[in-house]
Amino acid sequence: MLVYRKSTISLLLFLSQFLFTISCISNSSIHTKLIKEIKKSNADISVIKKIIKNGANVNYEDDLQNTSLHWASYKGHLEIAEYLIKSGALINKVNKNNFTPLTNAIKNKHKELAKMLILKGSNVNEPKESFLKPLSLAIDKGYIELLGLILSKGAEINHIDKNNYTPLLLAVESNQLNIVELLINAGADINLVAKISPLSMAARQNYKSIVKLLLSKGASVNLTGKLGLSPLYMAVYNNNSEIIKILIEAGADLNLLDKLGESVLYRTVSQNQKEIVKLLLEKGADVLLKYKSNKDTALMIAAENGYLDIVKLLVLHKAPIRTINLMDNTALFLATQNNHLEIVQFLTKQSADINKQNMFGETPISKAAEKGYLEIVKYLIKSGADINIPRLDKQTPLHLAIRKGHDKVASYLINNNANIEAVSNDGETPLYLAINNSRLKIAEQLITAKANVDTSTPEDQPLIHTAAYKGNLQILIQLVNAGADVHSVEEYFKMTTLHSAIFSTKIEVVKYLHKAGVNLDKTSKNGRTALHFACITNQKEIVKYLLSVGADTTIKDDTKKLAIDLTNDSEIKKLFK
């Protein structure tokens, strides 16, 4: 019996659910018909009433959870909306997009409908999880009268939305002076910081009238937001001298730093705002403040960017010239690095330390030489710069000029008694660099200046071998004429200058060395002659020349191979027959 009763109950429940589902399906068309009719721009209220009387549910939701009242509010159908409310429509229903009928009405500029909804009891603080609240939307549209009504119904005047905006901040940003005043008079917190303070926003947007209003109502002139951006910083950022003056007169702190450690003066200088820099300095901005990350001063940033007039202003207001930043660079070094000759001249005359080394041992003249700034090099030398102070890697200005290919700078340094025998940490002399980098004129000038031609290279080779390997015939001749030993043998591989010349592929160099008396058949450490090396590298013309002047073809290397065995070029092999 119990089993029978349970089965019967289950069957009845199933039939009941089935009939309900069938009923919903049959009625769904009438619900959608209601929404479809309301969506029309010329919706007829008599048709609406008839559909509702025929059983349409006024709270039926479409795919986005919009009810008929949402659509009436969206389309601006005031009379229809009133009827829907009388028919039981939910006035505070929130759809999938976080809109209520009220916010729909305000957003779509249906003021009268919005008023009606408020008076009928619409919650002015819904939806809770959205920045699209009635108060914010009314501010956005500039509806002062509607704002008064919304506020009178208890709207949260200091609500901070998901975008970190308060109603007051929104009104300030949209430059609505009357609404700003209305909100303040209604109790908006003038110093509530969400994104930034209302005063900072007004300064950022260049809204002078709102700045004045906020200050008159008690806004804190030094209030900063999460980024530490004060109203004065915002005004400076926008180069608005009028607002800057207003804020300074109101007691703005000229030396507040933002979260990155940047001062207002530093920002102004970096933007090359000469007149505002002058104003800030006259009002007492601190020229000693340094940027937090790199410890640059305002003078450094001006010198680095070539702002001569601002450099002069800062120095006039006692900006220290010899101060260093995180990398031990001075303003003079930064001006030099960026080729600002006039600033270099000005700072030098103001007793800048002309030989100050930074953390890498660089001086202004070493940087000028490396960059190839000849006029700055000339001026610094004329002003007493020491041209032989090496960097930490022992490279002098002359090394740097040659390495970078600045021949005119290198020549000028040589003519002004640069140390031509200085050796870097890598064992490089200026002459080696000139030869290795094929700087023919500089090499000739160094040789003429009596640079030592018998020094070893960083690879422990005689210098003449580098010239031979590079194929620099003129340099080679200069070295030999200056006393370099053309017969020298490299110590480790026992290579002769002729061996090195083979790898240059320059037949004229090979011919010169042969005519200079270098032994054709002298062997290297592995028993190879010049002919072996020419065959290995498949240099037909050089092989042909060596054979023509009597190179020994019978010499075998340590692997018992003749020169002919080392080439895969059939044309070269024919030369041996």
XYZ file of C-alpha atoms in Angstrom:
577
model
C 0.000 0.000 0.000
C 2.826 2.386 0.918
C 4.599 1.712 -2.381
C 1.343 2.365 -4.244
C 0.812 5.713 -2.473
C 4.385 6.875 -3.214
C 4.003 5.985 -6.883
C 0.704 7.842 -7.093
C 2.152 10.953 -5.455
C 5.160 10.905 -7.797
C 2.870 10.610 -10.796
C 0.693 13.488 -9.626
C 3.742 15.692 -9.032
C 5.067 14.894 -12.498
C 1.716 15.680 -14.131
C 1.459 18.919 -12.159
C 4.953 20.022 -13.244
C 4.224 19.011 -16.836
C 0.993 20.996 -16.958
C 2.759 24.036 -15.411
C 5.509 23.860 -18.029
C 2.950 23.577 -20.841
C 1.141 26.582 -19.364
C 4.359 28.633 -19.265
C 5.189 27.727 -22.839
C 1.747 28.676 -24.034
C 1.845 31.948 -22.081
C 5.441 32.943 -22.902
C 4.366 34.353 -26.229
C 2.014 36.808 -24.552
C 4.794 37.973 -22.190
C 7.192 38.574 -25.053
C 4.384 40.260 -26.959
C 4.104 42.782 -24.111
C 7.815 43.604 -24.213
C 7.796 43.700 -28.002
C 4.959 46.238 -27.995
C 6.667 48.432 -25.360
C 9.881 48.475 -27.402
C 8.069 50.333 -30.165
C 8.688 54.090 -30.309
C 4.947 54.613 -30.865
C 3.783 52.033 -28.343
C -0.001 52.197 -27.788
C -1.085 52.109 -24.143
C -4.476 50.673 -25.055
C -2.750 47.709 -26.684
C -0.512 47.373 -23.622
C -3.519 47.306 -21.297
C -5.217 44.668 -23.418
C -2.138 42.418 -23.422
C -1.851 42.694 -19.637
C -5.575 41.918 -19.195
C -5.039 38.820 -21.343
C -2.569 37.519 -18.781
C 0.822 38.978 -19.653
C 3.208 39.065 -16.694
C 4.534 42.624 -16.264
C 7.621 41.231 -14.501
C 8.517 38.729 -17.203
C 12.254 38.988 -18.023
C 13.943 38.773 -21.400
C 17.383 37.231 -21.951
C 19.092 40.245 -20.342
C 16.664 40.230 -17.389
C 14.873 43.332 -18.647
C 11.266 43.637 -17.574
C 8.550 45.594 -19.347
C 9.258 48.531 -16.978
C 12.937 48.512 -17.995
C 11.879 48.867 -21.627
C 9.281 51.526 -20.924
C 11.914 53.538 -19.029
C 14.438 53.000 -21.791
C 12.035 54.188 -24.498
C 10.624 57.057 -22.426
C 7.012 55.828 -22.292
C 5.879 57.767 -19.196
C 2.187 56.829 -19.250
C 2.948 53.176 -19.959
C 5.495 53.088 -17.138
C 2.899 54.476 -14.709
C 0.401 51.821 -15.789
C 2.982 49.047 -15.424
C 3.718 50.172 -11.862
C -0.017 50.163 -11.073
C -0.096 46.658 -12.534
C 2.564 45.431 -10.133
C 5.819 46.035 -12.012
C 8.915 45.736 -9.821
C 10.277 49.264 -9.693
C 13.780 48.400 -8.410
C 14.492 45.331 -10.531
C 18.170 45.174 -11.645
C 18.895 43.689 -15.058
C 21.949 41.772 -16.233
C 23.749 44.997 -17.140
C 23.184 46.482 -13.683
C 20.467 48.902 -14.762
C 17.247 49.619 -12.943
C 14.250 51.273 -14.621
C 15.357 54.551 -12.966
C 18.937 54.423 -14.245
C 17.598 53.449 -17.668
C 15.405 56.554 -17.688
C 18.196 58.922 -16.594
C 20.783 57.472 -18.947
C 18.418 57.874 -21.883
C 17.483 61.463 -20.960
C 13.900 60.842 -19.863
C 13.818 63.297 -16.951
C 10.072 63.341 -16.329
C 9.890 59.574 -16.305
C 12.831 59.483 -13.876
C 11.041 61.929 -11.560
C 7.925 59.779 -11.637
C 9.910 56.655 -10.755
C 11.572 58.406 -7.819
C 8.252 59.716 -6.542
C 6.778 56.222 -6.910
C 9.476 54.851 -4.619
C 12.409 53.922 -6.825
C 15.531 53.340 -4.704
C 18.006 56.114 -5.541
C 20.936 54.006 -4.283
C 20.330 51.053 -6.580
C 22.051 49.231 -8.153
C 24.456 48.680 -5.256
C 27.255 46.986 -7.225
C 27.473 49.469 -10.063
C 29.045 52.848 -10.755
C 25.878 53.628 -12.733
C 23.911 54.962 -9.800
C 21.110 57.494 -10.335
C 23.128 60.302 -8.718
C 26.165 59.734 -10.932
C 24.052 59.439 -14.074
C 22.164 62.641 -13.275
C 25.495 64.438 -12.752
C 26.760 63.107 -16.049
C 23.673 64.470 -17.822
C 23.759 67.776 -15.932
C 20.216 67.417 -14.530
C 20.353 69.833 -11.581
C 16.636 69.689 -10.745
C 16.633 65.899 -10.807
C 19.759 65.888 -8.646
C 17.942 67.832 -5.970
C 15.156 65.262 -5.955
C 17.604 62.331 -5.849
C 19.521 63.897 -2.966
C 16.295 64.587 -1.077
C 15.521 60.873 -1.232
C 18.724 59.933 0.568
C 21.231 59.309 -2.200
C 24.698 58.363 -0.928
C 26.505 61.589 -1.728
C 29.990 60.326 -0.840
C 29.712 56.919 -2.469
C 32.951 55.703 -4.120
C 32.217 53.637 -7.225
C 34.239 50.850 -8.819
C 36.143 53.378 -10.910
C 37.219 55.238 -7.764
C 34.960 58.197 -8.440
C 32.742 60.047 -6.017
C 29.757 62.046 -7.317
C 31.689 65.249 -6.575
C 34.758 64.046 -8.471
C 32.565 63.180 -11.446
C 30.981 66.639 -11.402
C 34.392 68.301 -11.207
C 35.786 66.242 -14.073
C 32.840 67.155 -16.301
C 33.271 70.871 -15.465
C 29.810 71.390 -13.999
C 30.317 74.298 -11.624
C 26.691 74.588 -10.489
C 26.456 70.892 -9.734
C 29.763 70.974 -7.846
C 28.382 73.755 -5.668
C 25.068 71.931 -5.210
C 26.841 68.751 -4.075
C 29.097 70.625 -1.649
C 26.116 72.441 -0.156
C 24.321 69.101 0.135
C 27.157 67.644 2.197
C 29.634 66.176 -0.281
C 33.027 65.645 1.361
C 35.259 68.106 -0.451
C 38.425 66.381 0.764
C 37.428 62.787 0.156
C 40.168 61.196 -1.939
C 39.180 58.314 -4.164
C 41.109 58.442 -7.419
C 42.483 61.898 -6.753
C 41.093 64.775 -4.738
C 38.407 67.003 -6.316
C 40.846 69.934 -6.226
C 43.539 67.897 -7.995
C 40.995 66.925 -10.635
C 40.000 70.547 -11.203
C 43.663 71.543 -11.501
C 44.358 68.688 -13.886
C 41.437 69.669 -16.112
C 42.380 73.389 -16.046
C 39.018 74.405 -14.536
C 39.958 77.663 -12.841
C 36.428 78.521 -11.626
C 36.023 75.144 -9.941
C 39.487 75.441 -8.377
C 38.471 78.774 -6.855
C 35.123 77.390 -5.669
C 36.693 74.336 -4.029
C 39.296 76.450 -2.257
C 36.620 78.854 -1.037
C 34.679 75.895 0.356
C 37.675 74.590 2.305
C 39.400 72.138 -0.020
C 42.829 71.076 1.258
C 45.397 72.544 -1.114
C 47.984 69.848 -0.381
C 45.777 66.769 -0.448
C 47.174 63.963 -2.599
C 45.714 60.752 -3.974
C 47.164 57.264 -4.240
C 49.876 58.444 -6.615
C 50.833 61.354 -4.405
C 49.754 63.897 -7.006
C 48.942 67.215 -5.365
C 46.737 69.876 -6.984
C 49.863 71.941 -7.664
C 51.551 68.997 -9.388
C 48.486 68.607 -11.620
C 48.496 72.286 -12.525
C 52.201 72.162 -13.301
C 51.713 69.071 -15.439
C 49.258 71.047 -17.569
C 51.406 74.184 -17.663
C 48.604 76.354 -16.268
C 50.285 79.364 -14.687
C 47.003 80.959 -13.544
C 45.947 77.943 -11.507
C 49.502 77.501 -10.223
C 49.453 81.053 -8.863
C 46.036 80.511 -7.273
C 47.222 77.328 -5.551
C 50.469 78.890 -4.346
C 48.554 81.844 -2.900
C 46.313 79.325 -1.149
C 49.350 77.788 0.548
C 50.342 74.940 -1.765
C 53.475 73.107 -0.615
C 56.014 73.638 -3.402
C 58.172 70.759 -2.245
C 55.747 67.856 -1.956
C 56.991 64.711 -3.704
C 54.787 62.276 -5.578
C 54.970 58.520 -4.955
C 57.873 58.252 -7.394
C 59.785 60.943 -5.554
C 59.342 63.667 -8.146
C 58.990 67.281 -7.038
C 56.875 69.934 -8.715
C 60.033 71.818 -9.709
C 61.559 68.697 -11.261
C 58.383 68.076 -13.281
C 58.281 71.692 -14.454
C 61.918 71.626 -15.530
C 61.493 68.325 -17.376
C 58.674 69.930 -19.374
C 60.834 72.971 -20.204
C 58.334 75.400 -18.662
C 60.651 78.338 -18.151
C 58.135 80.855 -16.808
C 56.655 78.402 -14.329
C 60.142 77.375 -13.203
C 60.855 81.039 -12.593
C 57.611 81.424 -10.625
C 58.299 78.349 -8.476
C 61.849 79.477 -7.741
C 60.681 82.947 -6.782
C 58.137 81.373 -4.422
C 60.778 79.236 -2.725
C 60.877 75.851 -4.476
C 63.755 73.756 -3.123
C 66.502 73.373 -5.746
C 68.190 70.664 -3.649
C 65.433 68.064 -3.993
C 66.437 64.936 -5.900
C 64.339 62.527 -7.926
C 63.942 59.383 -5.846
C 65.017 56.697 -8.348
C 68.174 58.183 -9.875
C 68.903 61.090 -7.510
C 68.848 63.641 -10.331
C 68.324 67.278 -9.380
C 66.316 69.803 -11.356
C 69.610 71.264 -12.602
C 70.699 67.874 -13.898
C 67.508 67.318 -15.871
C 67.768 70.826 -17.348
C 71.416 70.290 -18.321
C 70.713 66.855 -19.756
C 67.910 68.157 -21.970
C 69.668 71.303 -23.123
C 67.431 73.851 -21.389
C 70.038 76.617 -21.100
C 67.694 79.346 -19.845
C 66.400 77.076 -17.092
C 69.949 76.048 -16.175
C 70.797 79.714 -15.726
C 67.656 80.301 -13.633
C 68.457 77.380 -11.345
C 72.069 78.462 -10.865
C 70.861 81.997 -10.169
C 68.734 80.527 -7.373
C 71.711 78.707 -5.852
C 71.260 75.262 -7.371
C 74.464 73.374 -6.467
C 76.528 72.682 -9.576
C 78.735 69.902 -8.222
C 75.988 67.678 -6.811
C 76.073 64.078 -8.070
C 73.285 61.612 -8.849
C 73.048 57.874 -8.219
C 75.679 57.157 -10.890
C 77.935 59.960 -9.631
C 77.169 62.063 -12.703
C 77.195 65.846 -12.411
C 75.135 68.338 -14.392
C 78.267 69.083 -16.447
C 78.710 65.415 -17.326
C 75.053 65.099 -18.404
C 75.282 68.233 -20.547
C 78.444 66.871 -22.161
C 76.909 63.461 -22.754
C 74.081 65.065 -24.720
C 76.239 67.514 -26.705
C 74.940 70.736 -25.142
C 78.002 72.928 -25.706
C 76.522 76.183 -24.392
C 75.514 74.548 -21.124
C 78.971 72.959 -20.832
C 80.488 76.413 -21.296
C 78.140 78.018 -18.770
C 78.613 75.372 -16.061
C 82.390 75.341 -16.540
C 82.477 79.092 -15.991
C 80.420 78.542 -12.834
C 83.211 76.369 -11.387
C 81.819 72.947 -12.251
C 84.262 70.125 -11.475
C 85.676 69.553 -14.944
C 87.515 66.346 -14.000
C 84.887 64.716 -11.795
C 84.678 60.962 -12.400
C 81.427 59.024 -12.171
C 80.993 55.478 -10.878
C 82.535 54.108 -14.091
C 85.473 56.472 -13.926
C 84.153 58.577 -16.795
C 84.921 62.293 -16.927
C 83.168 64.890 -19.082
C 86.019 64.818 -21.619
C 86.090 61.022 -21.819
C 82.374 61.041 -22.608
C 82.795 63.833 -25.172
C 85.623 61.888 -26.829
C 83.588 58.682 -26.893
C 80.624 60.496 -28.465
C 82.771 62.403 -30.954
C 81.810 65.883 -29.757
C 84.883 67.736 -31.053
C 83.819 71.256 -30.042
C 83.152 70.157 -26.467
C 86.494 68.323 -26.388
C 88.245 71.491 -27.552
C 86.456 73.635 -24.978
C 87.142 71.269 -22.088
C 90.839 71.043 -22.965
C 91.010 74.819 -23.239
C 89.372 75.008 -19.800
C 91.958 72.735 -18.231
C 90.453 69.256 -18.441
C 92.864 66.392 -17.833
C 92.777 64.397 -21.071
C 94.567 61.382 -19.629
C 92.267 60.386 -16.759
C 91.298 56.783 -17.535
C 87.981 55.107 -16.849
C 87.858 52.144 -14.474
C 88.718 49.905 -17.426
C 91.809 52.096 -17.996
C 90.578 53.424 -21.319
C 91.570 57.056 -21.804
C 89.670 59.584 -23.925
C 92.098 58.746 -26.758
C 91.237 55.038 -26.559
C 87.528 55.851 -26.710
C 87.798 58.250 -29.636
C 89.781 55.740 -31.703
C 87.525 52.815 -30.799
C 84.422 54.754 -31.875
C 86.042 55.994 -35.088
C 86.121 59.688 -34.205
C 89.308 60.532 -36.115
C 89.088 64.296 -35.683
C 88.703 63.985 -31.924
C 91.524 61.442 -31.699
C 93.788 63.658 -33.791
C 93.025 66.668 -31.606
C 93.796 64.684 -28.455
C 97.120 63.478 -29.884
C 98.042 67.037 -30.818
C 97.272 68.109 -27.246
C 99.615 65.648 -25.582
C 97.294 62.734 -24.906
C 99.170 59.732 -23.536
C 99.795 57.652 -26.650
C 101.247 54.749 -24.649
C 98.333 54.292 -22.232
C 97.302 50.644 -21.864
C 93.730 49.587 -21.092
C 92.752 46.674 -18.862
C 92.471 44.596 -22.038
C 96.054 45.385 -22.988
C 95.129 47.781 -25.775
C 97.260 50.781 -26.705
C 95.906 53.609 -28.862
C 98.123 52.416 -31.745
C 96.784 48.873 -31.472
C 93.197 50.169 -31.574
C 93.959 52.328 -34.593
C 95.493 49.392 -36.473
C 92.866 46.866 -35.393
C 90.046 49.244 -36.372
C 91.719 50.274 -39.637
C 92.007 53.949 -38.644
C 94.834 54.636 -41.102
C 95.273 58.369 -40.507
C 95.274 57.998 -36.732
C 97.744 55.115 -36.893
C 100.036 57.235 -39.068
C 99.691 60.168 -36.671
C 100.511 57.954 -33.691
C 103.539 56.472 -35.442
C 104.683 59.961 -36.415
C 104.244 60.960 -32.759
C 106.695 58.163 -31.864
C 104.222 55.661 -30.436
C 105.987 52.423 -29.527
C 105.716 50.134 -32.567
C 107.137 47.086 -30.794
C 104.434 46.640 -28.174
C 102.406 43.444 -28.000
C 98.706 43.203 -28.737
C 96.115 41.846 -26.254
C 96.615 38.508 -28.054
C 100.346 38.670 -27.226
C 101.344 39.218 -30.837
C 103.775 41.818 -32.125
C 101.839 44.853 -33.325
C 103.118 44.414 -36.869
C 101.287 41.072 -37.062
C 97.957 42.822 -36.487
C 98.703 45.186 -39.345
C 99.612 42.245 -41.589
C 96.516 40.277 -40.593
C 94.287 43.303 -41.228
C 95.925 43.846 -44.618
C 96.764 47.487 -43.924
C 99.692 47.951 -46.304
C 100.211 51.645 -45.591
C 100.204 51.069 -41.837
C 102.525 48.114 -42.303
C 104.963 50.277 -44.244
C 104.740 52.987 -41.571
C 105.496 50.444 -38.843
C 108.481 49.026 -40.685
C 109.806 52.507 -41.422
C 109.437 53.304 -37.721
C 111.531 50.285 -36.761
C 109.019 47.478 -36.287
C 110.640 44.091 -36.838
C 109.259 42.666 -40.069
C 110.906 39.329 -39.221
C 109.223 38.978 -35.823
C 107.620 35.657 -34.957
C 104.478 35.375 -32.874
C 105.333 33.478 -29.713
C 102.551 30.927 -29.239
C 101.818 29.679 -32.785
C 105.217 30.722 -34.166
C 103.540 32.637 -36.977
C 105.552 35.055 -39.118
C 104.220 38.336 -40.469
C 103.896 36.607 -43.837
C 101.741 33.889 -42.303
C 99.469 36.566 -40.805
C 99.299 38.406 -44.120
C 97.972 35.297 -45.911
C 94.775 35.578 -43.837
C 94.286 39.186 -44.922
C 93.742 37.930 -48.530
C 95.658 41.022 -49.689
C 98.283 39.944 -52.246
C 99.985 43.356 -52.158
C 100.734 42.847 -48.450
C 102.147 39.380 -49.154
C 104.350 40.810 -51.920
C 105.585 43.623 -49.685
C 106.614 41.267 -46.896
C 108.361 38.917 -49.296
C 110.272 41.798 -50.817
C 111.106 42.983 -47.290
C 112.913 39.687 -46.821
C 110.504 37.599 -44.769
C 111.384 33.921 -45.142
C 108.927 32.214 -47.529
C 109.470 28.759 -46.123
C 109.638 29.376 -42.386
C 107.209 27.051 -40.630
C 104.700 27.714 -37.869
C 104.230 25.667 -34.709
C 102.357 22.973 -36.650
C 104.935 22.886 -39.421
C 103.083 24.948 -41.997
C 104.536 27.487 -44.380
C 102.927 30.497 -46.022
C 102.144 28.225 -48.975
C 100.302 25.789 -46.701
C 98.137 28.611 -45.318
C 97.416 29.976 -48.795
C 96.257 26.520 -49.918
C 94.125 25.974 -46.820
C 92.290 29.248 -47.514
C 92.080 28.562 -51.285
C 93.715 31.833 -52.309
C 94.672 31.103 -55.893
C 96.472 34.375 -56.697
C 98.564 34.242 -53.546
C 99.446 30.573 -54.155
C 100.420 31.485 -57.719
C 102.635 34.320 -56.466
C 104.332 32.226 -53.795
C 105.096 29.517 -56.328
C 106.449 32.115 -58.744
C 108.949 33.380 -56.191
C 110.161 29.932 -55.275
C 108.120 28.738 -52.308
C 109.164 25.187 -51.371
C 106.397 22.746 -52.374
C 108.044 19.752 -50.719
C 107.670 20.821 -47.087
C 105.247 18.666 -45.089
C 103.405 19.859 -41.991
C 103.119 17.942 -38.721
C 100.354 15.809 -40.236
C 102.722 14.843 -43.099
C 100.765 16.858 -45.643
C 102.128 18.962 -48.444
C 100.608 22.344 -49.217
C 98.866 20.875 -52.298
C 97.141 18.326 -50.056
C 95.400 21.092 -48.099
C 93.373 22.623 -50.916
C 90.194 21.311 -52.513
C 90.428 23.773 -55.392
C 91.301 21.977 -58.641
C 92.547 25.216 -60.222
C 95.047 25.663 -57.396
C 96.173 22.047 -57.678
C 96.951 22.645 -61.382
C 99.389 25.410 -60.371
C 101.665 22.807 -58.782
C 102.138 20.849 -62.042
